[in-house]
Coordinates of C-alpha atoms in Angstrom, one line a residue:
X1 CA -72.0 147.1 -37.0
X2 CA -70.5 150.5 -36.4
X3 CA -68.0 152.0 -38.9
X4 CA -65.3 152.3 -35.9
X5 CA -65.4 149.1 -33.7
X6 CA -64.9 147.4 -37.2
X7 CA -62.5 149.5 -38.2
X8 CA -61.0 148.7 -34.9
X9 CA -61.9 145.2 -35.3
X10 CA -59.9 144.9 -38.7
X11 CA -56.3 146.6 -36.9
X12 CA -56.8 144.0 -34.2
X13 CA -56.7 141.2 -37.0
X14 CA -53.7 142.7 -38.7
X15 CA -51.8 142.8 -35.9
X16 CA -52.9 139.6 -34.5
X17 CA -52.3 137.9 -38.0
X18 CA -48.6 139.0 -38.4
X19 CA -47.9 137.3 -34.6
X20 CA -49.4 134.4 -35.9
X21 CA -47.9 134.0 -39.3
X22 CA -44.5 134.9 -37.4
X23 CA -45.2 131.5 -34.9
X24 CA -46.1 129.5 -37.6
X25 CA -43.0 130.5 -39.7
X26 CA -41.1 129.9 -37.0
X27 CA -42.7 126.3 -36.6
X28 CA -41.5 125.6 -40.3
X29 CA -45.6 125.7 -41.4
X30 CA -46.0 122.3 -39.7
X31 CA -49.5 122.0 -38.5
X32 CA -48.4 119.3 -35.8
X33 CA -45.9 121.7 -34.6
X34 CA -48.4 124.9 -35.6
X35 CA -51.3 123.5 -33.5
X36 CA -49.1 121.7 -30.3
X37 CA -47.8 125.5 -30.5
X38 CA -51.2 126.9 -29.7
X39 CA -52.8 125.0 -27.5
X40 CA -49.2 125.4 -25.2
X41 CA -50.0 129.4 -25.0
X42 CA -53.4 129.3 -24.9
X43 CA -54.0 131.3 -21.9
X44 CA -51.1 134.1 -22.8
X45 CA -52.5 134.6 -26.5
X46 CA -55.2 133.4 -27.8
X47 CA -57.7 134.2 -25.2
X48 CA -57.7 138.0 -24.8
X49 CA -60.4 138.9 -22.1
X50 CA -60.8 142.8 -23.1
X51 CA -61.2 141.4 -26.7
X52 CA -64.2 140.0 -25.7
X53 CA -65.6 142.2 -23.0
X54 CA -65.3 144.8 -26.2
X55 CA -67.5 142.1 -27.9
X56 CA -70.1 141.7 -25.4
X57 CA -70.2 145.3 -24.6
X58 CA -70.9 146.5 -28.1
X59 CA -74.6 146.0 -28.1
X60 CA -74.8 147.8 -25.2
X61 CA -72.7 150.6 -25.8
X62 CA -70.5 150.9 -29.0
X63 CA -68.5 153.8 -28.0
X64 CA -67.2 151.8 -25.0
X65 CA -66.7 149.2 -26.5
X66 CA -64.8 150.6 -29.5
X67 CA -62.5 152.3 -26.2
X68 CA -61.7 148.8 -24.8
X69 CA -61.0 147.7 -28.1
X70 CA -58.5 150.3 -28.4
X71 CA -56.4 149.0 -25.4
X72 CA -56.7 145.7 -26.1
X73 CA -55.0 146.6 -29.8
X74 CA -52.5 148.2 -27.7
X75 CA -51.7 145.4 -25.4
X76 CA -51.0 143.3 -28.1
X77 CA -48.9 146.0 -30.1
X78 CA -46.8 145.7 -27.2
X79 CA -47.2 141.7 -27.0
X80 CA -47.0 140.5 -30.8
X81 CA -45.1 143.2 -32.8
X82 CA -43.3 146.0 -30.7
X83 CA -41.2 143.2 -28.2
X84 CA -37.7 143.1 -29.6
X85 CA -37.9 139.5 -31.7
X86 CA -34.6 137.0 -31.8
X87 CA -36.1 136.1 -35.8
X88 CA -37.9 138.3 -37.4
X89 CA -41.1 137.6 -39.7
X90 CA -39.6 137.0 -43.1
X91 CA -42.3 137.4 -45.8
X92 CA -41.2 134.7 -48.4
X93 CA -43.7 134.2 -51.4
X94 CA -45.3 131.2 -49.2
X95 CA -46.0 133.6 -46.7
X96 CA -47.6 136.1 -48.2
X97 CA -49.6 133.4 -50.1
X98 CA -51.2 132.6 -47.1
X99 CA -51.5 136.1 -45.7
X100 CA -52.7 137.4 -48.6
X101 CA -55.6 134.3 -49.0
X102 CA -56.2 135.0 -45.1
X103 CA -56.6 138.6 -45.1
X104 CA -59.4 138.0 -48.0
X105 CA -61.4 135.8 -46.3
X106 CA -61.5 138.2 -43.4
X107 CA -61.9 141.2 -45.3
X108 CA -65.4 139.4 -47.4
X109 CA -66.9 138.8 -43.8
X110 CA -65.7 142.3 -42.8
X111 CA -67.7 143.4 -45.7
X112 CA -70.7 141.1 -45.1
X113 CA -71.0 142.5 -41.3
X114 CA -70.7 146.0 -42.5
X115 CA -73.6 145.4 -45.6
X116 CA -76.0 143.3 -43.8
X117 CA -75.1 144.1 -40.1
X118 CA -76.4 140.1 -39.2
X119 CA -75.1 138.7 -35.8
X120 CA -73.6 135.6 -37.8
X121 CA -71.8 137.6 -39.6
X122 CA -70.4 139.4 -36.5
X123 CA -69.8 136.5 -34.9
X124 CA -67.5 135.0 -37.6
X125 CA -65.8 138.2 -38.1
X126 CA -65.2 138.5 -34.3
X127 CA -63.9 134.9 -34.1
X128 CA -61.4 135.2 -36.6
X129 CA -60.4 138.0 -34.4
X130 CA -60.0 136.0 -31.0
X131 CA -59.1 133.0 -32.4
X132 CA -56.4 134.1 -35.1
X133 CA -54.2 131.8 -34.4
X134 CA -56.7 128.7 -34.9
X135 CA -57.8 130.7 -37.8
X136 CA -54.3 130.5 -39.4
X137 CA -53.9 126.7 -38.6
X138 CA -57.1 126.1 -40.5
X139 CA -55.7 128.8 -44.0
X140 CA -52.4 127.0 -44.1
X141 CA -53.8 123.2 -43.8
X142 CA -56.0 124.6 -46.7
X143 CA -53.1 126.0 -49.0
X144 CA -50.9 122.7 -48.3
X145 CA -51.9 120.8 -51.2
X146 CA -51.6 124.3 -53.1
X147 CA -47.9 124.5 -51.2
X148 CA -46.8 121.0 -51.7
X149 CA -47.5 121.5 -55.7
X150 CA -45.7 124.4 -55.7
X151 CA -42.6 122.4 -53.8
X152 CA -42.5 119.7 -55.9
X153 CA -41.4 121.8 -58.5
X154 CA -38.9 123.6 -57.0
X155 CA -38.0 119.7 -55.8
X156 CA -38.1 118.5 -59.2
X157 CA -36.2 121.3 -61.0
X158 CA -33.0 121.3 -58.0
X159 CA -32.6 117.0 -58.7
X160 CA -32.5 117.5 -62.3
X161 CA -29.6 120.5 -61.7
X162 CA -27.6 118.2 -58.9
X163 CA -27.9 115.1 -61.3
X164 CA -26.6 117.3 -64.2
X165 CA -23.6 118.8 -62.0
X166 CA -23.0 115.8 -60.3
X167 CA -20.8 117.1 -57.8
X168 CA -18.9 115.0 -55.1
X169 CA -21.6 114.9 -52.1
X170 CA -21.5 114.5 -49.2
X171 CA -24.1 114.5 -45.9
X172 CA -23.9 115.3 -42.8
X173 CA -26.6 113.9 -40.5
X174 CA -26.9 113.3 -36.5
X175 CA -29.1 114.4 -33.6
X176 CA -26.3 117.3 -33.0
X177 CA -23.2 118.2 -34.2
X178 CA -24.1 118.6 -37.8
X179 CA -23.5 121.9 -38.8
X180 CA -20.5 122.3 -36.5
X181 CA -19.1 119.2 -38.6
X182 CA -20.4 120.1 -41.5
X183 CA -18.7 123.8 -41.2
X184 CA -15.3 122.4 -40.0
X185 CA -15.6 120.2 -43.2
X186 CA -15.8 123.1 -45.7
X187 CA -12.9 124.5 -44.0
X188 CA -10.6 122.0 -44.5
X189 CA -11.2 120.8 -47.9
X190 CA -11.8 124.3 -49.4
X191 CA -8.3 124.7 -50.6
X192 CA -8.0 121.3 -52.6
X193 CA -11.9 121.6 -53.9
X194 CA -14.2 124.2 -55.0
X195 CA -17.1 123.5 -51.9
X196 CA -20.1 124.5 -51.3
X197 CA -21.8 123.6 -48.1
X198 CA -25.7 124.6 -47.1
X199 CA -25.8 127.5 -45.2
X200 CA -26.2 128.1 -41.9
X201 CA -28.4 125.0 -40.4
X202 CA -30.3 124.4 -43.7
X203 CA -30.9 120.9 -43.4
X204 CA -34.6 120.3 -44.9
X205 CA -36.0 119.7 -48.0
X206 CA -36.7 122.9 -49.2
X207 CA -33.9 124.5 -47.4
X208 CA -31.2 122.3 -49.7
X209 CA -33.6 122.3 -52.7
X210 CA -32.6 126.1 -52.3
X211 CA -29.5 126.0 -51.7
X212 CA -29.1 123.8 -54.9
X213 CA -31.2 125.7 -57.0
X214 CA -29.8 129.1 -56.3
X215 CA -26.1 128.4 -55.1
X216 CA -24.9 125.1 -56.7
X217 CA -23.3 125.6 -60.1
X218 CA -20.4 123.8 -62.4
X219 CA -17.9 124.8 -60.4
X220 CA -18.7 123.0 -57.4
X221 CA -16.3 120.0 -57.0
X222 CA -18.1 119.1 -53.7
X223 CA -20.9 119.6 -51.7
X224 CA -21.7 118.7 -48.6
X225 CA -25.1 119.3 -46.8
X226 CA -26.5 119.0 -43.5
X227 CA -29.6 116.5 -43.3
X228 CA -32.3 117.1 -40.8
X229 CA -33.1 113.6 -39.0
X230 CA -36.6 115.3 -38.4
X231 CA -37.3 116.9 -41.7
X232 CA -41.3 116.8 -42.6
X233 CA -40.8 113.9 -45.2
X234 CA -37.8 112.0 -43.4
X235 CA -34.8 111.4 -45.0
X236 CA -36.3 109.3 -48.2
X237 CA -36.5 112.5 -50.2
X238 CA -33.4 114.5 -48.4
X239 CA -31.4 111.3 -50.1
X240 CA -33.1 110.8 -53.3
X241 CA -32.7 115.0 -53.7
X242 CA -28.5 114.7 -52.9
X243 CA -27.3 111.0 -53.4
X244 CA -24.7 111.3 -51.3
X245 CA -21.1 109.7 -51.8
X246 CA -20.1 109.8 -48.1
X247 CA -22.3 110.2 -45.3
X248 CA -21.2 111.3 -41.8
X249 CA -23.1 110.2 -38.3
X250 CA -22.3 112.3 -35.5
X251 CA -24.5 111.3 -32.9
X252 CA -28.1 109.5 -31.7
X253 CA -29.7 111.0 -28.9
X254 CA -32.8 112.6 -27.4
X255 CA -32.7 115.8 -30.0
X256 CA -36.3 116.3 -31.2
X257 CA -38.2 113.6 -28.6
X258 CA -40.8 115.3 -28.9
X259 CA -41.5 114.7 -32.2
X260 CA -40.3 111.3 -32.6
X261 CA -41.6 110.1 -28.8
X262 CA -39.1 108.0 -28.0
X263 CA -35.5 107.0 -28.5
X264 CA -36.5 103.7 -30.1
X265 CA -38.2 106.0 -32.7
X266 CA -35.2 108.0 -33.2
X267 CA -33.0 104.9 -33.1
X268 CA -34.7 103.3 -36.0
X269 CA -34.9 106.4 -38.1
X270 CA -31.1 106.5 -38.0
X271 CA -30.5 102.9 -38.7
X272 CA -33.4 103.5 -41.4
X273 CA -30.6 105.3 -42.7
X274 CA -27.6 103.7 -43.0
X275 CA -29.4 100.8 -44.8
X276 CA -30.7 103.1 -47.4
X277 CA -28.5 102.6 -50.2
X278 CA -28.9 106.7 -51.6
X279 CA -27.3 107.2 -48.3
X280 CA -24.2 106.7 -50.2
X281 CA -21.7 103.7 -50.0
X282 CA -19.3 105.2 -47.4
X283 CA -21.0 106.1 -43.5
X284 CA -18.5 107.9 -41.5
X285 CA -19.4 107.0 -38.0
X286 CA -19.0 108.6 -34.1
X287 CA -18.5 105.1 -32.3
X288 CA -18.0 107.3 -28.7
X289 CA -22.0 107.7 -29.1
X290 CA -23.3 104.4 -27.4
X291 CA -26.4 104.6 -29.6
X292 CA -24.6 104.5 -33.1
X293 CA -22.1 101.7 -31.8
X294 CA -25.4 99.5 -30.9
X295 CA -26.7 100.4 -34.2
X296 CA -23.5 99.3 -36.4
X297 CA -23.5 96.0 -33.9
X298 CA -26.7 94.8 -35.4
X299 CA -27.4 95.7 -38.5
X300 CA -26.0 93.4 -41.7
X301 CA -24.9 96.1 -44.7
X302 CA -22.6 95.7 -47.8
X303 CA -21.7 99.4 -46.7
X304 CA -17.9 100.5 -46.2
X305 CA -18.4 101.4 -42.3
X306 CA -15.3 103.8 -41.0
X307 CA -15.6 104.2 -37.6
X308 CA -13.8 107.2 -35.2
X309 CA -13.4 107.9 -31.8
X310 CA -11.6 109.6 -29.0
X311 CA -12.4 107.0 -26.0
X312 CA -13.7 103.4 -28.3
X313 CA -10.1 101.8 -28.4
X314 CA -11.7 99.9 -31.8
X315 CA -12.2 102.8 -33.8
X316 CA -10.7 102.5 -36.9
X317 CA -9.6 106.1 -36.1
X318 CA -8.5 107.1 -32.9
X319 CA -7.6 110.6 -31.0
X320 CA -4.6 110.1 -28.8
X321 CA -2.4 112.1 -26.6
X322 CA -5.6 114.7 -26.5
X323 CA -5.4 118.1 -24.8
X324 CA -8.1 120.4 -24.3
X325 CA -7.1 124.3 -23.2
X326 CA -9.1 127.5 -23.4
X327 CA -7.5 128.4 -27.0
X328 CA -8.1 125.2 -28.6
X329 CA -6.4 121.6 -28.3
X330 CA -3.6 119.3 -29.6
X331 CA -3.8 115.6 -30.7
X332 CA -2.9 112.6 -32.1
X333 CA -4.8 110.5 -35.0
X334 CA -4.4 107.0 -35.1
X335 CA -5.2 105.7 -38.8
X336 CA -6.3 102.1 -39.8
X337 CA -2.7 101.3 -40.8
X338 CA -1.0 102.8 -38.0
X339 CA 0.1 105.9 -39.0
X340 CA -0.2 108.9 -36.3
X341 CA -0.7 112.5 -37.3
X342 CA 0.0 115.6 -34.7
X343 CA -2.7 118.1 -34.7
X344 CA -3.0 121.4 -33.4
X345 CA -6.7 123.8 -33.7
X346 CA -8.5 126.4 -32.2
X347 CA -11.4 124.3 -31.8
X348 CA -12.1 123.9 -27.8
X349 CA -14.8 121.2 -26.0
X350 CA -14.5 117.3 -26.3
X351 CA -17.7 116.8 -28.4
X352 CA -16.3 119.6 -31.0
X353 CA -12.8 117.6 -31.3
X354 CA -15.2 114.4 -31.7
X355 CA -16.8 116.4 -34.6
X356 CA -13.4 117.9 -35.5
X357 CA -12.2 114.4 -35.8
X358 CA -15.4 113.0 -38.2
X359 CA -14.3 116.4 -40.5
X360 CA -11.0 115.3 -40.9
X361 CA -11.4 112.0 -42.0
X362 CA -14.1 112.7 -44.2
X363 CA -11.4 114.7 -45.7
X364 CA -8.8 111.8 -45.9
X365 CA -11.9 110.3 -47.7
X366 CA -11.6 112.8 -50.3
X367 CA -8.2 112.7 -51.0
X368 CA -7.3 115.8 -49.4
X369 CA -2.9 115.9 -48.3
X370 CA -2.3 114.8 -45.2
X371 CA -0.6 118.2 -44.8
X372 CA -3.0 120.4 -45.9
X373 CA -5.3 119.0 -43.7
X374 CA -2.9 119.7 -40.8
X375 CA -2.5 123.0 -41.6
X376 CA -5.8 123.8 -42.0
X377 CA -7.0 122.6 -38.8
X378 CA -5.0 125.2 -37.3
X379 CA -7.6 128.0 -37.6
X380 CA -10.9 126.7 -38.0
X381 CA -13.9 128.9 -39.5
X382 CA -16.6 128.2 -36.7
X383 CA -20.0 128.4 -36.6
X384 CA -21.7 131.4 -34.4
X385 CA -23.1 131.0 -31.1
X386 CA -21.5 127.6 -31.1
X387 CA -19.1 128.1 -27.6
X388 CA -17.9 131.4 -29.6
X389 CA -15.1 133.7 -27.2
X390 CA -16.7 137.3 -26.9
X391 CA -14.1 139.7 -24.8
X392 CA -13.9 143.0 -24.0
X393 CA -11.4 144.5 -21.8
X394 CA -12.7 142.8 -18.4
X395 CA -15.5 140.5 -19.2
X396 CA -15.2 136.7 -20.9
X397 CA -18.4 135.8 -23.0
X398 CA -19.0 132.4 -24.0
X399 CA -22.0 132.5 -26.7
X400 CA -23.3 129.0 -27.2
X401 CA -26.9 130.3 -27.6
X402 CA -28.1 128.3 -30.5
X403 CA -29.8 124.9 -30.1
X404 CA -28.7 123.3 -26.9
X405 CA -28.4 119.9 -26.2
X406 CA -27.4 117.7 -23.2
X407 CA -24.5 116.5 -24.2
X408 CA -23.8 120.0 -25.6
X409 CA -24.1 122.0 -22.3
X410 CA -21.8 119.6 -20.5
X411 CA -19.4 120.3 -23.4
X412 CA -20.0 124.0 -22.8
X413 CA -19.6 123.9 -18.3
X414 CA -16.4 121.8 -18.9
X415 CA -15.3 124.4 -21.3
X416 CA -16.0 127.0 -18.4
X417 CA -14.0 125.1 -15.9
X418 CA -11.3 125.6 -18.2
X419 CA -11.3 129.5 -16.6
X420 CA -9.5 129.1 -13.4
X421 CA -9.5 131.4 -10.3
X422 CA -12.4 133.2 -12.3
X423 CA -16.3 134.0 -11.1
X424 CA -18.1 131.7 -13.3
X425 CA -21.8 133.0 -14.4
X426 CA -24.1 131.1 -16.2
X427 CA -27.4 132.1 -18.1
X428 CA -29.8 129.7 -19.4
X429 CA -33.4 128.9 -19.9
X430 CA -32.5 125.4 -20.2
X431 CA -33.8 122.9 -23.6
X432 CA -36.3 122.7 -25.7
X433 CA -38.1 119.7 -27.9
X434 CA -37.5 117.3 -25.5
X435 CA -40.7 116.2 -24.8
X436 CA -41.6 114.0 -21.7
X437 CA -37.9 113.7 -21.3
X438 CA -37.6 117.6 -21.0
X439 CA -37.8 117.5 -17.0
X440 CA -35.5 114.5 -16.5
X441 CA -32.8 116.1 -18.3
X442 CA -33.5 119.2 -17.1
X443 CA -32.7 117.7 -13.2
X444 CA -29.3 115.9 -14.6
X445 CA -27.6 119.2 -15.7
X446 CA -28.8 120.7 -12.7
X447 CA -26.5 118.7 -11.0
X448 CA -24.5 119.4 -13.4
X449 CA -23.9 122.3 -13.4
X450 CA -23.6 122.8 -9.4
X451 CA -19.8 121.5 -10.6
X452 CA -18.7 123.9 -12.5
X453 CA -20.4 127.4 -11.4
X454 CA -20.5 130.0 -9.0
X455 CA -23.2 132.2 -10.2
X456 CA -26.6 130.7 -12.2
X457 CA -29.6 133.0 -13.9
X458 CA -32.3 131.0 -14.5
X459 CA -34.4 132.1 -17.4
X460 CA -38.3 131.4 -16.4
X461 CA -39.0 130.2 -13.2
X462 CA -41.6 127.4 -14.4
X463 CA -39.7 126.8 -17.3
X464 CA -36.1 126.1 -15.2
X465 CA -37.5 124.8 -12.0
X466 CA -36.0 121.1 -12.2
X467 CA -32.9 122.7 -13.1
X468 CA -33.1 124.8 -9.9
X469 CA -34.2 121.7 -8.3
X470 CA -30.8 119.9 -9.4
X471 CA -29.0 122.4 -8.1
X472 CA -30.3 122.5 -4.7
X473 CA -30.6 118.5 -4.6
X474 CA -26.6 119.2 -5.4
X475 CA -25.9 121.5 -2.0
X476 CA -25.3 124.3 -4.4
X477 CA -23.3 127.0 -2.6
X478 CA -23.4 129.4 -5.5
X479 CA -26.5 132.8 -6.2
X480 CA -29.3 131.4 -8.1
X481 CA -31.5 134.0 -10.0
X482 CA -34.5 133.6 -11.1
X483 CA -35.6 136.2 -14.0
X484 CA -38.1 136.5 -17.0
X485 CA -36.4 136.9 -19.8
X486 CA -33.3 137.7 -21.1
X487 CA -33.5 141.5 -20.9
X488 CA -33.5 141.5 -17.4
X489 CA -30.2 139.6 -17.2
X490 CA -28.6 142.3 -19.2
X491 CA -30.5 145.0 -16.7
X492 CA -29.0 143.1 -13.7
X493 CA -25.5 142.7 -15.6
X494 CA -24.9 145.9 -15.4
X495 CA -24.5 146.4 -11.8
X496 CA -23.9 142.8 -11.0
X497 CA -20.5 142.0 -13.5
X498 CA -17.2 142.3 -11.9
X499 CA -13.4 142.9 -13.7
X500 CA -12.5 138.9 -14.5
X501 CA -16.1 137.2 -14.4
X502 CA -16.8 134.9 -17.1
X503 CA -20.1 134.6 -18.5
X504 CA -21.5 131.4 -20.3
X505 CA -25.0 132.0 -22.0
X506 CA -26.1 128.8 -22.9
X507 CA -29.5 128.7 -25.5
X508 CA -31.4 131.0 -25.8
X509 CA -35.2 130.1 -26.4
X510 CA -36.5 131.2 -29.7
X511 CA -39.8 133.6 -30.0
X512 CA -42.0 130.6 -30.3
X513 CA -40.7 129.3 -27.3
X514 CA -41.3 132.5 -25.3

């Protein structure tokens, strides 16, 4: 095969490679996730028609071929690396374990074409090539016995360092609402304890094994750690890692339904565990959520069940006297013996004062004052892009870009309502991992939404079409704009924006949804 088309040939893997090691990063190496990844943008990435006109033409005329080549690397130059990325490619050891082991086997068929010149040879070379992405599902299910060895080390060596620390423990687990909790927790008990919390939304196993092994040391009084409810091994080795004191259940809903396939599924895998007894001997529970309320009704434990709410009136703790503004809110708790407690915080939205509310006794759980409670819930350390206020001198921003949820986006329009006698915008591409349930819910905060705005950019048009649907099924009144991305929001934005407009930009798709 000539020197150049392979030469070619090789630049189009490398650049092909690092888009699909960047996917399957971002799909957290799962093949389930990796492969229902692929086969969903097929037709935008995998097949590449002037990659293989460049094919066929090459026995006809290399130097033509080697030019359409060319273009094609361009294109995807443009496509895979040059495009302006939310999460960049982060190359951990795993990573470039599997580059690395990729790259060879490419480069000893590269060398095999250019020796013996055999059409087999070509062919294989080629097709790893085209079909890169296939290519790198097949290296990684290869390496993940190699990769689950090499984890259940790093599993085995962060349980024996939390066993010999023992710290005070505590999990935070729900289909949303953990790290929001799980931050406001940190916050309140960092005065009375030394805390350490997982950072960010680590919430699997190798994410806390981490977290453990290079953060966690003596002087840690507590820890408290966000569980994933749809981590890779489920929640049997999350508890037997942390053995958690006190566990707190924020919510059961349709988060993740496409992986589990149902509510039922996700329903069981909560009840799962409370019953587990490493999910410690305290559950801290968010009786509001219909789900979790049905749960606790029929299932027999030994467990000390402490059950909150704003609205359930047989809560063991209750908000009272609850008032939601722009800048944050004021209420009452009710305690189990009747006490009542004033509050005052800059948290805003009803489903964060529900969260704000789980924090707080989880503190009272830990023997944290009364008082100091108080007066830490005054200024909250939030979590970013969760409803987070961005002003500048005429415009309102309301950042609640990461991870939407149903219940979530509600949250977030009520929020906006809040603004009165203001031009209401919102941006949104809508959720994601909902499955089969994706177009339902997608139609319900259409309708939504038609409450609370005035002006709605709709981020892809076959993406967002039920939501435009539920809007129009709603007698919207308000503009609906239809664009590609994100970028051209911000184009539009800058002729469109008036003095007084507040914006609300709610999710905001990650690259492997794009």
């Amino acid at each position: 095969m000539d020197k150049v088309f392979l030469s070619l040939l090789a630049a189009n893997f490398v650049i092909r490679s690092l888009y699909s090691l960047h996917m399957l990063q971002l799909e957290e190496y799962s093949e389930k996730k990796y492969i229902r990844w692929i086969f969903s943008h097929i037709n935008k990435y995998i097949i590449n028609i002037l990659l293989i006109a460049s094919f066929m033409l090459y026995f006809f005329h290399p130097l033509f071929a080697s030019f359409i080549l060319l273009i094609s690397i361009f294109l995807d130059l443009k496509l895979f690396l040059l495009r302006k990325k939310k999460k960049r490619l982060v190359f951990t050891k795993r990573l470039r374990r599997l580059m690395y082991t990729s790259f060879f086997l490419f480069a000893i068929f590269l060398s095999l074409t250019f020796i013996y010149n055999n059409i087999i040879y070509e062919i294989i070379t080629f097709t790893f090539v085209l079909f890169n992405s296939l290519f790198y599902y097949i290296t990684n299910g290869i390496l993940i016995p190699i990769e689950r060895l090499i984890n259940e080390h790093y599993y085995k060596d962060a349980k024996r360092k939390i066993s010999r620390l023992n710290p005070l423990t505590v999990a935070v687990t729900g289909s949303y609402g953990k790290t929001s909790t799980k931050y406001y927790l940190h916050h309140l008990v960092a005065e009375h304890y030394k805390s350490l919390m997982t950072p960010e939304s680590y919430n699997t196993t190798m994410g806390i094994t981490k977290t453990i092994r290079e953060k966690l040391d003596k002087s840690h009084e507590v820890f408290i750690v966000e569980l994933a409810e749809n981590d890779n091994y489920g929640y049997s080795k999350l508890l037997e890692l942390i053995k958690p004191q006190i566990s707190i259940l924020t919510s059961i809903g349709i988060q993740h339904f496409e992986e589990f396939e149902s509510l039922d599924n996700i329903i069981q895998n909560f009840k799962n565990f409370i019953l587990d007894e490493r999910s410690g001997k305290k559950i801290i529970a968010n009786i509001d959520d219909e789900n979790i309320k049905n749960v606790l009704e029929n299932i027999d434990t030994k467990k000390e069940i402490i059950t909150c709410a704003i609205n359930e009136k047989n809560a063991q703790y209750k908000v009272e006297e609850l008032k939601i503004s722009k800048d944050g809110a004021n209420f009452a708790i009710i305690t189990p013996n009747n006490q009542k407690f004033y509050f005052e915080t800059n948290v805003y939205g009803y489903e964060n004062i529900r969260n704000l509310l789980l924090a707080i006794v989880a503190s009272f759980e830990l023997k944290v004052p009364v008082e100091e409670v108080i007066e830490r819930a005054k200024n909250i350390v939030k979590p970013k892009h969760r409803l987070e206020i961005v002003r500048n001198d005429t415009i309102t921003v309301i950042d609640d870009t990461f991870n939407s949820n149903p219940k979530g986006f509600k949250m977030a329009l009520e929020y906006l309502a809040l603004f009165e006698n203001k031009r209401k915008i919102l941006v949104t591409p809508g959720f994601v991992e909902l499955g089969e349930k994706e177009d339902e819910e997608h139609y319900k905060i259409g309708k939504e939404i038609a409450k609370y705005v005035d002006v709605v950019f709709l981020i892809g048009e076959k993406r967002t079409e039920k939501i435009y649907k539920g809007l129009i099924d709603s007698n919207f009144e308000g503009k609906i704009f239809i664009v590609e991305d994100l970028n051209e929001v911000i184009e539009k934005f800058k002729t469109f924006l008036q003095p007084g407009d507040v914006v609300l930009f709610e999710n905001d798709l990650p690259d492997n949804y794009n």
